[in-house]
Tab-separated table of C-alpha atoms in Angstrom:
chain	number	residue	atom	x	y	z
A	1	MET	CA	143.462	175.078	84.549
A	2	LYS	CA	142.653	171.786	86.276
A	3	GLU	CA	143.886	169.731	83.332
A	4	VAL	CA	147.365	171.320	83.385
A	5	LEU	CA	147.986	171.233	87.159
A	6	ASP	CA	150.056	168.039	86.918
A	7	ASP	CA	152.261	169.527	84.192
A	8	ILE	CA	152.718	172.756	86.169
A	9	GLU	CA	153.746	170.866	89.301
A	10	ARG	CA	156.187	168.654	87.395
A	11	TRP	CA	157.782	171.666	85.674
A	12	GLN	CA	157.989	173.592	88.943
A	13	ALA	CA	159.715	170.606	90.555
A	14	GLN	CA	162.207	170.604	87.648
A	15	GLY	CA	162.897	174.306	88.227
A	16	HIS	CA	161.310	175.584	85.013
A	17	ARG	CA	159.787	179.023	84.663
A	18	ILE	CA	156.232	178.862	83.331
A	19	ALA	CA	153.927	181.107	81.301
A	20	LEU	CA	150.170	180.777	81.413
A	21	ALA	CA	147.819	181.714	78.548
A	22	ARG	CA	144.083	181.735	79.246
A	23	VAL	CA	141.122	182.559	77.006
A	24	VAL	CA	139.471	185.566	78.713
A	25	GLY	CA	136.984	186.530	75.990
A	26	VAL	CA	135.401	185.139	72.837
A	27	GLU	CA	133.370	187.050	70.244
A	28	GLY	CA	131.413	185.287	67.560
A	29	SER	CA	132.321	181.724	66.787
A	30	GLY	CA	135.178	180.458	68.937
A	31	PRO	CA	136.432	176.939	69.440
A	32	ARG	CA	137.017	177.120	73.206
A	33	ASP	CA	135.227	178.944	75.991
A	34	PRO	CA	136.765	181.457	78.406
A	35	GLY	CA	138.964	179.619	80.893
A	36	ALA	CA	140.649	177.376	78.321
A	37	THR	CA	144.286	177.283	79.422
A	38	MET	CA	147.669	176.545	77.878
A	39	VAL	CA	150.954	176.508	79.779
A	40	VAL	CA	154.422	176.824	78.281
A	41	ASN	CA	157.731	176.347	80.088
A	42	ASP	CA	161.080	177.978	79.378
A	43	ALA	CA	162.242	174.825	77.568
A	44	GLY	CA	159.391	175.257	75.082
A	45	GLU	CA	157.282	172.385	76.426
A	46	VAL	CA	153.537	172.893	76.105
A	47	ALA	CA	150.438	171.521	77.855
A	48	GLY	CA	146.740	172.300	77.378
A	49	SER	CA	145.159	174.231	74.526
A	50	VAL	CA	143.319	177.479	73.866
A	51	SER	CA	141.753	176.891	70.437
A	52	GLY	CA	141.150	174.170	67.925
A	53	GLY	CA	144.816	174.408	67.023
A	54	CYS	CA	144.608	177.592	64.912
A	55	VAL	CA	146.535	179.954	67.197
A	56	GLU	CA	148.522	177.633	69.468
A	57	GLY	CA	151.786	178.223	67.595
A	58	ALA	CA	151.539	181.991	67.940
A	59	VAL	CA	150.580	181.697	71.618
A	60	VAL	CA	153.662	179.558	72.328
A	61	GLU	CA	155.795	182.243	70.630
A	62	ALA	CA	154.211	184.959	72.767
A	63	ALA	CA	154.673	182.871	75.929
A	64	LEU	CA	158.366	182.305	75.179
A	65	GLU	CA	158.867	186.032	74.475
A	66	LEU	CA	157.286	186.735	77.856
A	67	LEU	CA	159.625	184.279	79.599
A	68	ARG	CA	162.643	185.876	77.831
A	69	GLY	CA	161.501	189.309	79.043
A	70	GLU	CA	160.716	190.557	75.520
A	71	ARG	CA	157.017	191.036	76.237
A	72	ASP	CA	154.937	192.147	79.219
A	73	ARG	CA	151.958	190.298	80.622
A	74	GLY	CA	148.770	191.367	78.846
A	75	VAL	CA	145.906	190.584	76.523
A	76	ILE	CA	146.581	189.270	73.014
A	77	THR	CA	143.763	189.164	70.469
A	78	PHE	CA	143.439	186.801	67.539
A	79	GLY	CA	140.694	187.048	65.017
A	80	TYR	CA	139.445	187.654	61.573
A	81	SER	CA	139.680	191.437	61.811
A	82	ASP	CA	142.948	191.402	63.703
A	83	ASP	CA	145.471	193.759	62.149
A	84	ASP	CA	148.426	193.221	64.461
A	85	ALA	CA	151.712	191.567	63.613
A	86	PHE	CA	150.469	188.007	64.048
A	87	ALA	CA	149.625	186.550	60.665
A	88	VAL	CA	147.355	183.974	62.203
A	89	GLY	CA	143.651	183.954	62.842
A	90	LEU	CA	140.745	181.692	63.538
A	91	THR	CA	139.363	179.906	60.517
A	92	CYS	CA	135.924	179.947	62.174
A	93	GLY	CA	135.797	183.744	61.837
A	94	GLY	CA	135.562	184.483	65.561
A	95	THR	CA	137.811	186.568	67.775
A	96	ILE	CA	139.505	185.351	70.945
A	97	HIS	CA	141.264	187.354	73.633
A	98	LEU	CA	143.993	185.642	75.647
A	99	PHE	CA	145.704	186.830	78.796
A	100	VAL	CA	149.333	185.784	78.827
A	101	GLU	CA	151.282	186.013	82.098
A	102	PRO	CA	154.151	184.394	83.963
A	103	LEU	CA	153.186	181.951	86.718
A	104	ASP	CA	154.801	184.088	89.425
A	105	TRP	CA	151.798	184.374	91.750
B	1	MET	CA	155.555	180.541	104.911
B	2	THR	CA	152.159	181.605	103.585
B	3	ALA	CA	150.893	179.679	100.563
B	4	SER	CA	150.838	181.656	97.300
B	5	VAL	CA	147.589	182.282	95.440
B	6	PHE	CA	148.506	179.548	92.974
B	7	GLU	CA	149.318	177.048	95.725
B	8	THR	CA	146.011	177.802	97.448
B	9	LEU	CA	144.125	177.434	94.157
B	10	ARG	CA	145.936	174.178	93.360
B	11	ASP	CA	145.176	172.685	96.774
B	12	THR	CA	141.527	173.803	96.563
B	13	LEU	CA	141.077	172.210	93.131
B	14	ARG	CA	142.855	169.030	94.225
B	15	ALA	CA	140.491	168.808	97.206
B	16	GLY	CA	137.527	169.065	94.820
B	17	GLU	CA	136.312	172.290	96.413
B	18	PRO	CA	134.820	175.278	94.552
B	19	ALA	CA	136.780	178.495	93.937
B	20	ALA	CA	136.780	181.533	91.666
B	21	LEU	CA	140.028	183.175	90.538
B	22	ALA	CA	139.869	186.871	89.631
B	23	THR	CA	142.732	188.340	87.556
B	24	VAL	CA	143.177	191.966	86.477
B	25	VAL	CA	143.777	191.630	82.713
B	26	GLU	CA	143.607	195.352	81.839
B	27	GLY	CA	144.116	198.496	83.889
B	28	PRO	CA	146.308	199.321	86.907
B	29	HIS	CA	147.815	196.340	88.777
B	30	ILE	CA	147.603	194.129	85.699
B	31	GLY	CA	148.048	190.472	86.679
B	32	ALA	CA	146.852	191.023	90.285
B	33	LYS	CA	144.893	188.091	91.709
B	34	LEU	CA	142.060	187.521	94.142
B	35	LEU	CA	141.073	183.952	94.974
B	36	VAL	CA	137.530	183.686	96.306
B	37	ARG	CA	135.990	180.644	98.023
B	38	PRO	CA	132.587	180.306	99.690
B	39	GLY	CA	132.792	180.781	103.441
B	40	VAL	CA	136.527	181.569	103.468
B	41	ALA	CA	138.323	184.947	103.443
B	42	PRO	CA	139.673	185.823	99.955
B	43	VAL	CA	143.397	185.319	99.238
B	44	GLY	CA	145.401	187.954	97.352
B	45	ASP	CA	144.340	191.474	96.320
B	46	LEU	CA	143.624	193.525	93.206
B	47	GLY	CA	145.362	196.672	94.456
B	48	ASP	CA	142.301	198.426	95.885
B	49	PRO	CA	140.209	197.312	98.889
B	50	ASP	CA	136.914	198.551	97.414
B	51	LEU	CA	137.604	196.782	94.123
B	52	ASP	CA	138.459	193.613	96.115
B	53	ARG	CA	135.139	193.781	97.926
B	54	VAL	CA	133.046	194.246	94.770
B	55	VAL	CA	134.929	191.600	92.781
B	56	ALA	CA	134.723	189.087	95.661
B	57	ARG	CA	130.947	189.532	95.723
B	58	ASP	CA	130.640	189.191	91.921
B	59	ALA	CA	132.986	186.189	91.858
B	60	LEU	CA	130.835	184.303	94.376
B	61	GLY	CA	127.808	184.990	92.165
B	62	GLU	CA	129.619	183.766	89.056
B	63	LEU	CA	130.782	180.679	90.927
B	64	GLU	CA	127.232	179.887	92.018
B	65	SER	CA	126.150	179.855	88.354
B	66	GLY	CA	129.353	178.167	87.144
B	67	LEU	CA	130.137	181.159	84.870
B	68	THR	CA	133.528	182.358	83.635
B	69	SER	CA	133.781	185.831	82.067
B	70	THR	CA	135.560	189.178	81.974
B	71	ARG	CA	133.853	192.028	83.881
B	72	HIS	CA	134.624	195.735	83.895
B	73	TYR	CA	134.881	198.139	86.819
B	74	GLY	CA	136.140	201.541	87.870
B	75	GLU	CA	139.409	201.733	89.816
B	76	HIS	CA	137.523	201.382	93.098
B	77	GLY	CA	135.010	198.815	91.874
B	78	GLU	CA	132.521	201.299	90.387
B	79	ALA	CA	129.893	199.750	88.137
B	80	ARG	CA	129.424	201.123	84.589
B	81	GLU	CA	133.099	202.101	84.352
B	82	ARG	CA	135.737	200.292	82.321
B	83	THR	CA	139.109	201.332	83.767
B	84	VAL	CA	139.778	197.840	85.073
B	85	SER	CA	138.981	194.540	83.320
B	86	VAL	CA	138.848	191.530	85.624
B	87	PHE	CA	138.738	187.971	84.330
B	88	ILE	CA	136.739	185.810	86.750
B	89	GLU	CA	137.289	182.101	86.248
B	90	SER	CA	134.884	179.810	88.090
B	91	PHE	CA	135.961	176.409	89.282
B	92	ALA	CA	132.486	175.211	90.235
B	93	LEU	CA	131.611	171.796	91.561
B	94	PRO	CA	130.392	169.517	88.774
B	95	PRO	CA	126.639	169.694	88.150
B	96	HIS	CA	124.539	166.904	89.672
B	97	LEU	CA	122.572	164.382	87.598
B	98	VAL	CA	120.081	162.450	89.727
B	99	ILE	CA	118.587	159.360	88.088
B	100	PHE	CA	115.587	157.736	89.744
B	101	GLY	CA	114.996	154.119	88.835
B	102	ALA	CA	117.582	151.337	88.610
B	103	VAL	CA	116.577	150.116	85.147
B	104	ASP	CA	118.446	149.195	81.934
B	105	PHE	CA	118.396	152.783	80.708
B	106	THR	CA	119.969	153.987	83.947
B	107	ALA	CA	123.431	152.535	83.352
B	108	ALA	CA	123.622	154.082	79.868
B	109	LEU	CA	122.418	157.473	81.129
B	110	ALA	CA	124.862	157.362	84.040
B	111	LYS	CA	127.718	156.692	81.580
B	112	VAL	CA	126.796	159.564	79.257
B	113	GLY	CA	126.272	161.802	82.298
B	114	LYS	CA	129.809	161.041	83.483
B	115	LEU	CA	131.151	161.753	79.978
B	116	LEU	CA	129.536	165.215	80.168
B	117	GLY	CA	131.127	165.924	83.546
B	118	TYR	CA	128.173	165.360	85.870
B	119	ARG	CA	128.330	163.928	89.362
B	120	VAL	CA	125.867	161.065	88.943
B	121	THR	CA	123.564	159.655	91.623
B	122	VAL	CA	121.366	156.602	90.993
B	123	CYS	CA	118.488	156.321	93.449
B	124	ASP	CA	115.934	153.512	93.771
B	125	ALA	CA	113.990	152.288	96.787
B	126	ARG	CA	114.513	148.663	95.735
B	127	ALA	CA	117.850	147.630	97.230
B	128	VAL	CA	118.011	144.503	95.030
B	129	PHE	CA	118.275	146.617	91.872
B	130	ALA	CA	120.147	149.698	93.041
B	131	THR	CA	123.598	148.258	93.679
B	132	VAL	CA	127.098	149.570	93.087
B	133	ALA	CA	127.807	146.357	91.162
B	134	ARG	CA	125.119	147.243	88.607
B	135	PHE	CA	126.089	150.922	88.402
B	136	PRO	CA	129.842	151.117	88.942
B	137	MET	CA	130.014	154.268	86.803
B	138	ALA	CA	127.782	156.243	89.204
B	139	ASP	CA	129.396	158.410	91.871
B	140	GLU	CA	126.738	157.355	94.333
B	141	VAL	CA	124.042	154.649	94.517
B	142	VAL	CA	121.292	155.444	97.021
B	143	ASN	CA	118.606	153.104	98.368
B	144	ASP	CA	115.778	155.432	99.293
B	145	TRP	CA	112.366	156.627	98.179
B	146	PRO	CA	112.867	159.294	95.482
B	147	ASP	CA	110.845	161.987	97.229
B	148	ARG	CA	112.607	161.362	100.521
B	149	TYR	CA	116.044	161.553	98.864
B	150	LEU	CA	115.018	164.746	96.987
B	151	ALA	CA	113.909	166.342	100.237
B	152	LYS	CA	117.433	165.763	101.590
B	153	ILE	CA	119.231	167.346	98.607
B	154	ALA	CA	116.581	169.919	97.517
B	155	ASP	CA	118.547	172.920	98.804
B	156	ASP	CA	121.655	171.894	96.873
B	157	LEU	CA	119.911	171.532	93.497
B	158	GLY	CA	120.309	174.479	91.108
B	159	PRO	CA	119.915	175.502	87.466
B	160	ARG	CA	122.914	173.424	86.319
B	161	ASP	CA	121.565	170.195	87.809
B	162	ALA	CA	119.184	167.619	86.290
B	163	VAL	CA	116.702	165.068	87.588
B	164	CYS	CA	115.696	162.151	85.344
B	165	VAL	CA	112.863	159.872	86.421
B	166	LEU	CA	113.143	156.492	84.719
B	167	THR	CA	111.201	154.371	87.207
B	168	HIS	CA	108.240	153.515	84.923
B	169	ASP	CA	106.132	153.032	88.055
B	170	HIS	CA	103.584	155.643	89.152
B	171	LYS	CA	104.093	154.678	92.775
B	172	PHE	CA	107.678	155.953	92.582
B	173	ASP	CA	107.655	158.490	89.773
B	174	VAL	CA	104.664	160.634	90.768
B	175	PRO	CA	106.165	161.629	94.162
B	176	ALA	CA	109.609	161.999	92.553
B	177	ILE	CA	108.389	164.347	89.809
B	178	ALA	CA	106.217	166.290	92.271
B	179	ALA	CA	109.193	166.827	94.571
B	180	ALA	CA	111.612	167.662	91.719
B	181	THR	CA	109.373	170.385	90.217
B	182	ARG	CA	109.447	172.171	93.586
B	183	THR	CA	113.253	172.490	93.585
B	184	ARG	CA	115.448	174.965	91.653
B	185	VAL	CA	116.761	172.136	89.443
B	186	GLY	CA	117.282	173.167	85.799
B	187	TYR	CA	115.899	170.024	84.173
B	188	VAL	CA	113.246	167.501	85.118
B	189	GLY	CA	112.545	164.673	82.680
B	190	ALA	CA	110.336	161.606	83.014
B	191	MET	CA	110.402	158.479	80.886
B	192	GLY	CA	107.371	156.685	79.534
B	193	SER	CA	105.162	156.212	76.493
B	194	ARG	CA	102.577	158.837	75.622
B	195	ARG	CA	99.971	156.649	77.336
B	196	THR	CA	102.072	156.456	80.505
B	197	HIS	CA	102.670	160.196	80.253
B	198	ASN	CA	98.926	161.004	80.044
B	199	GLN	CA	98.090	158.761	82.997
B	200	ARG	CA	100.967	160.196	84.991
B	201	THR	CA	99.923	163.783	84.275
B	202	GLU	CA	96.495	162.973	85.692
B	203	ARG	CA	98.018	161.461	88.809
B	204	LEU	CA	100.315	164.468	89.223
B	205	ARG	CA	97.259	166.761	89.125
B	206	GLU	CA	95.520	164.543	91.687
B	207	ALA	CA	98.635	164.817	93.861
B	208	GLY	CA	98.256	168.615	93.798
B	209	VAL	CA	100.997	169.452	91.300
B	210	THR	CA	100.110	172.709	89.521
B	211	ASP	CA	99.992	173.170	85.738
B	212	ALA	CA	103.032	175.442	85.948
B	213	GLU	CA	104.980	172.728	87.774
B	214	ILE	CA	103.811	170.066	85.300
B	215	ALA	CA	104.912	172.319	82.418
B	216	ARG	CA	108.497	172.106	83.712
B	217	VAL	CA	108.600	168.353	83.148
B	218	MET	CA	110.105	167.059	79.901
B	219	SER	CA	107.880	164.030	79.359
B	220	PRO	CA	108.167	161.824	77.427
B	221	ILE	CA	111.864	162.411	78.155
B	222	GLY	CA	114.445	163.167	75.452
B	223	LEU	CA	114.795	164.626	71.973
B	224	ASP	CA	112.848	163.092	69.092
B	225	LEU	CA	115.851	161.267	67.613
B	226	GLY	CA	114.170	157.920	67.023
B	227	ALA	CA	116.462	156.474	69.704
B	228	ARG	CA	115.908	152.760	70.420
B	229	THR	CA	118.696	151.333	72.553
B	230	PRO	CA	119.410	152.464	76.124
B	231	GLU	CA	122.583	154.147	74.859
B	232	GLU	CA	120.769	156.046	72.095
B	233	THR	CA	118.071	157.033	74.578
B	234	ALA	CA	120.740	158.315	76.974
B	235	ILE	CA	122.127	160.515	74.170
B	236	SER	CA	118.634	161.851	73.394
B	237	ILE	CA	118.098	162.700	77.102
B	238	CYS	CA	121.472	164.403	77.524
B	239	ALA	CA	121.021	166.300	74.242
B	240	GLU	CA	117.694	167.587	75.582
B	241	ILE	CA	119.374	168.686	78.825
B	242	ILE	CA	121.967	170.630	76.799
B	243	ALA	CA	119.333	172.203	74.519
B	244	LEU	CA	117.226	173.311	77.483
B	245	ARG	CA	120.273	174.859	79.158
B	246	THR	CA	121.421	176.715	76.036
B	247	GLY	CA	117.902	177.705	75.005
B	248	ARG	CA	118.257	176.177	71.540
B	249	ILE	CA	115.334	174.808	69.574
B	250	ALA	CA	115.697	171.043	69.227
B	251	PRO	CA	112.726	168.721	68.673
B	252	SER	CA	111.695	167.304	72.064
B	253	LEU	CA	109.487	164.221	72.218
B	254	ARG	CA	107.272	166.209	74.579
B	255	ASP	CA	106.406	168.654	71.815
B	256	ALA	CA	105.780	166.017	69.126
B	257	SER	CA	102.878	163.602	68.762
B	258	GLY	CA	102.519	159.966	67.774
B	259	PRO	CA	104.372	156.930	69.063
B	260	ILE	CA	107.945	157.394	70.341
B	261	HIS	CA	109.141	154.325	68.440
B	262	SER	CA	107.698	154.119	64.946
């Protein structure tokens, strides 16, 4: 979170709405530890990262859906055995759980 | 107007103070926040006072160890239930690397320590050598006897911290190692050839250091990488600190035999 504070403050000053995605669990091999944070604003600007680049695109999509009101805050899982609609996974074979929420707190 | 949880967290992090942020990620009150800081009343709530109390206690424990993880509770904080998942993110102070001895290897070790996110202190009793000009990368340069400085900070040292003794002088390093092994510090390493190491071990015994305390000391310091330069040696020391913390098997010089430089 520390590394994206400057971006958050700048976006808040510009009046943007912001979504926050944080790694809250990792099983098996995962590129980033719990706490890794990415922020996305309603103009589609991105700061921080939550993986080695494998799932960032899908996380940005989810964050923008959240900001458009098409998705509720909650946990999203990416991984090798993941059967949900996202056709992305981690090449390292691990599973990561992300909590995606609006920065409204 | 009262500051929001985010504003309080932001200001705490900017001030370089420790905090743990708890977020309900599954269960009732999803997204609810509790910000916990040592010695200060928590900010926010998770929707249940009993859950708040239990999570605040657990968050302080996680913060102490610098851990970040998701924990599970019942609706009122019951253990062994899984109705509520709470993500506890620790924003701990950086771990402390204390280097005794203002020698050539010290600057390289201080640099690698900074790269790994440590708060670095260089301590040497000889004021001529221990100067900010020689160690600008260190957070702190202290002119004091190692054992006297350790006595001052002993209570603050924990499992994430490291003490490296590079003095190469029994007069300084025996009291420093003796004092370090009696703290909760996670890593104690001492530099020197195998000959130096054997002599030093004898002197440590004479100084009343027990076998169990001596067994904590990584000496000769570092992994058996064949490191030669101060920079390579700094990498071998830091790699050993990481391996000891993660419990991985990596070949330490301590556990090998023969000359360090062959």
